[in-house]
Tab-separated table of N, CA and C in Angstrom:
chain	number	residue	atom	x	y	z
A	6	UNK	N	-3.889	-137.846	64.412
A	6	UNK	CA	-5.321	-137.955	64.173
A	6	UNK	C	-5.868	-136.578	63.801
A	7	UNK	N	-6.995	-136.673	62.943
A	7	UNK	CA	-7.533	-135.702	62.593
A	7	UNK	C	-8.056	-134.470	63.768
A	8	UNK	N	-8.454	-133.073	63.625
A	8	UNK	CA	-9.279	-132.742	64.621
A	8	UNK	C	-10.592	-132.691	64.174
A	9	UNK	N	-10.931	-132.271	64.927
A	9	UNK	CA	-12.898	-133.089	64.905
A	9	UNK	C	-13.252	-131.571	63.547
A	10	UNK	N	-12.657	-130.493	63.621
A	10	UNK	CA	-13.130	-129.616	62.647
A	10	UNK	C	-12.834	-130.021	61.161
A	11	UNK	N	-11.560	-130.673	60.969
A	11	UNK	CA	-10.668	-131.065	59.188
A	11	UNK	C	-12.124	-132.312	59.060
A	12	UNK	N	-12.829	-132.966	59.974
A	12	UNK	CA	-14.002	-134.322	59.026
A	12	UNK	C	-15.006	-133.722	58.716
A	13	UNK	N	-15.568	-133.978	57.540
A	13	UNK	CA	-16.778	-134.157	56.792
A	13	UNK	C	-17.561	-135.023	56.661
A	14	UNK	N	-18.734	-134.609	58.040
A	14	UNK	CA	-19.585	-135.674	58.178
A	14	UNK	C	-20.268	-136.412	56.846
A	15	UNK	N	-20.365	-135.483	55.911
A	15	UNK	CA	-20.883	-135.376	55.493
A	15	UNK	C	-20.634	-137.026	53.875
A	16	UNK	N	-19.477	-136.591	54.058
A	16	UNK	CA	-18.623	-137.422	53.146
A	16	UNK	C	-18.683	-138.727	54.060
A	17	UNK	N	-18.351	-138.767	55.019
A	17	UNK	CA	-18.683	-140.071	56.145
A	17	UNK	C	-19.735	-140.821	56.103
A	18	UNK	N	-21.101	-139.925	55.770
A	18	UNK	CA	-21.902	-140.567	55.913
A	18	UNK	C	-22.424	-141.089	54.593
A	19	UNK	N	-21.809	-140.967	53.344
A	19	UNK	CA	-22.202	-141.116	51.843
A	19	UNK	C	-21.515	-142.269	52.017
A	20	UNK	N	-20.247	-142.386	52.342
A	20	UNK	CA	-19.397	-143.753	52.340
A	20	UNK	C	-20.451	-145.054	53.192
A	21	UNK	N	-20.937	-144.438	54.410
A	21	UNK	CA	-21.320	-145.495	54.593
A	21	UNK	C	-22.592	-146.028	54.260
A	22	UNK	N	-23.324	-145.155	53.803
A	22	UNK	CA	-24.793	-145.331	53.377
A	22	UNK	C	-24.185	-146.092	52.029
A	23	UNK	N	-23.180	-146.009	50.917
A	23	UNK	CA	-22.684	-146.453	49.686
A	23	UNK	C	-22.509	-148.215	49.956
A	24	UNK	N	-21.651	-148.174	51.200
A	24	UNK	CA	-21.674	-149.493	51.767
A	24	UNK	C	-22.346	-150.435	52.122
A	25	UNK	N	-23.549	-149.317	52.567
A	25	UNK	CA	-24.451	-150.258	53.262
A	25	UNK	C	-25.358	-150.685	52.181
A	26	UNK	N	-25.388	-150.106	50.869
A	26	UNK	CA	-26.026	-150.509	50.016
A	26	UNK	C	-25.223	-151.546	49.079
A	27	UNK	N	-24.425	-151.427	48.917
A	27	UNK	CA	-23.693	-152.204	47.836
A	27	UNK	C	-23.494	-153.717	48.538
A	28	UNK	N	-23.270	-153.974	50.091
A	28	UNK	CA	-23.336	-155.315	51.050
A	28	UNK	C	-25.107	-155.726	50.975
A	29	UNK	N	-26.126	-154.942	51.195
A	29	UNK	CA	-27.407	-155.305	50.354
A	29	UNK	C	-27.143	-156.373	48.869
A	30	UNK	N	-26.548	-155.726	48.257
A	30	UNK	CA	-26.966	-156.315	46.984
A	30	UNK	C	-26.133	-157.354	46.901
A	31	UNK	N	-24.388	-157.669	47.359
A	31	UNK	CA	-24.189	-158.897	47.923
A	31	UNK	C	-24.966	-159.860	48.513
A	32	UNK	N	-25.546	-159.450	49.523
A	32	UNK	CA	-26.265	-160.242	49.928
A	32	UNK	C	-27.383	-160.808	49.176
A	33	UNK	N	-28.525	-160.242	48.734
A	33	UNK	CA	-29.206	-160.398	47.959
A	33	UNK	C	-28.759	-161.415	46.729
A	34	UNK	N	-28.006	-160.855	45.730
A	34	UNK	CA	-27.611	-161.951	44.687
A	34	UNK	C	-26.561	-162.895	45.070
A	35	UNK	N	-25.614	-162.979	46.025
A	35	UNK	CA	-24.696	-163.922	45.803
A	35	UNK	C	-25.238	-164.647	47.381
A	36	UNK	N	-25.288	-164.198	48.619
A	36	UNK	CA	-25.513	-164.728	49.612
A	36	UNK	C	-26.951	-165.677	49.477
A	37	UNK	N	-28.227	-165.132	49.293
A	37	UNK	CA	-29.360	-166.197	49.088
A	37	UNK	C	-29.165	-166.908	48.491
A	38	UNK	N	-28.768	-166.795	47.038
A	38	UNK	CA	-29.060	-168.017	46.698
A	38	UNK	C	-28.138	-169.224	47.224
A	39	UNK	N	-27.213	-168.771	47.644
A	39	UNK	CA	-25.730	-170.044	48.510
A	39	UNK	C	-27.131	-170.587	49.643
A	40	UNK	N	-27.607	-170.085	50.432
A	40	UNK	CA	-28.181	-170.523	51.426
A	40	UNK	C	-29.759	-171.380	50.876
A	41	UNK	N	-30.183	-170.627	49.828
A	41	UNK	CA	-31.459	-171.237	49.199
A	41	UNK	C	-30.569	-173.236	48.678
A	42	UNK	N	-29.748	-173.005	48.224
A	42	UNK	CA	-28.970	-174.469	47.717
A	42	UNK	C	-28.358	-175.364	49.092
A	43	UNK	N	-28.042	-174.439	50.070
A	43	UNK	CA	-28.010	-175.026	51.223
A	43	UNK	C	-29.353	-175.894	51.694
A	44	UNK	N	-30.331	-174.755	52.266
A	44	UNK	CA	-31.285	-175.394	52.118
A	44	UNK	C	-31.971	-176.415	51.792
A	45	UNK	N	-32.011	-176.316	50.447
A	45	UNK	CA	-32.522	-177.518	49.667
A	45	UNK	C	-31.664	-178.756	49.973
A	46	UNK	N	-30.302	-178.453	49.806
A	46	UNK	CA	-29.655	-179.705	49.869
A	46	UNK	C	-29.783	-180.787	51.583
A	47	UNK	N	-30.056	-179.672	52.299
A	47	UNK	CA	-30.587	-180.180	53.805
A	47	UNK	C	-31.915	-181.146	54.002
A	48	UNK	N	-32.992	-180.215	52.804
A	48	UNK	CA	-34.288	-180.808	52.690
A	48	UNK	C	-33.989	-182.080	52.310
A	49	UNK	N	-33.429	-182.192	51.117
A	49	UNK	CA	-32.931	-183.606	50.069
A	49	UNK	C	-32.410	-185.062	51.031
A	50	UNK	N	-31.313	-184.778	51.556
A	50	UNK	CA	-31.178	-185.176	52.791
A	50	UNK	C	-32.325	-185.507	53.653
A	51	UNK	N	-32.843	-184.840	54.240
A	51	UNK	CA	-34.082	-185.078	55.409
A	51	UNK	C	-34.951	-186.414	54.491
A	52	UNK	N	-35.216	-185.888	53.413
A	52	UNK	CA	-36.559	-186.234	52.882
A	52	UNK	C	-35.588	-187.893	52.349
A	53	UNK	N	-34.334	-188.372	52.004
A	53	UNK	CA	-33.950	-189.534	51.620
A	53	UNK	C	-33.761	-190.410	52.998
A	54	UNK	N	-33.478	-189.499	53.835
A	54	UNK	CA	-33.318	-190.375	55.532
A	54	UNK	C	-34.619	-191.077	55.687
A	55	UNK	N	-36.187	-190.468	55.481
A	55	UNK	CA	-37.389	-190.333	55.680
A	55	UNK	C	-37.719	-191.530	54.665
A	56	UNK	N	-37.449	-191.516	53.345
A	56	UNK	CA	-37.399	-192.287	52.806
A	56	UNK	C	-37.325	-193.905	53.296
A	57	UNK	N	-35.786	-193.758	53.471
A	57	UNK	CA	-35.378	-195.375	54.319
A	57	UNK	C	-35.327	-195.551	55.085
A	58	UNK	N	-36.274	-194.420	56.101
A	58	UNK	CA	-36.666	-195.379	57.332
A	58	UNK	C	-37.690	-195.806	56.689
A	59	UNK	N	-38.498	-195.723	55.839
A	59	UNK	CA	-40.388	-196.135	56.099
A	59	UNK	C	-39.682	-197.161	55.266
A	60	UNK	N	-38.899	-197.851	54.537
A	60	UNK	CA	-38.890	-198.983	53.952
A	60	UNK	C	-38.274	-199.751	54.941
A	61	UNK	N	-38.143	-199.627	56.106
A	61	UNK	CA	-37.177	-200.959	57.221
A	61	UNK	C	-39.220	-201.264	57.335
């Protein structure tokens, strides 16, 4: 293992700030909208159950 003098916080902390941005923008474009279609498809559901009960 390293000793605590050979790390560069500095570099440590670019990596993870890099990370923490680039899992942002995952999230953002590919994660919402999966959950926005989730969503909806839950609503769709609800609202056809709702449907055929009021016609019994």
């Amino acid at each position: 293992m390293a000793n605590e003098k050979d790390l560069d916080y500095k570099a440590i902390g670019a990596v993870i700030l890099v990370s923490a941005i680039a899992f942002t923008a995952v999230g953002a474009f590919q994660v919402a909208p999966w959950l926005e279609k989730r969503k909806a498809k839950k609503l769709a559901a609800a609202k056809k159950l709702q449907v055929a009960n009021k016609k019994r």
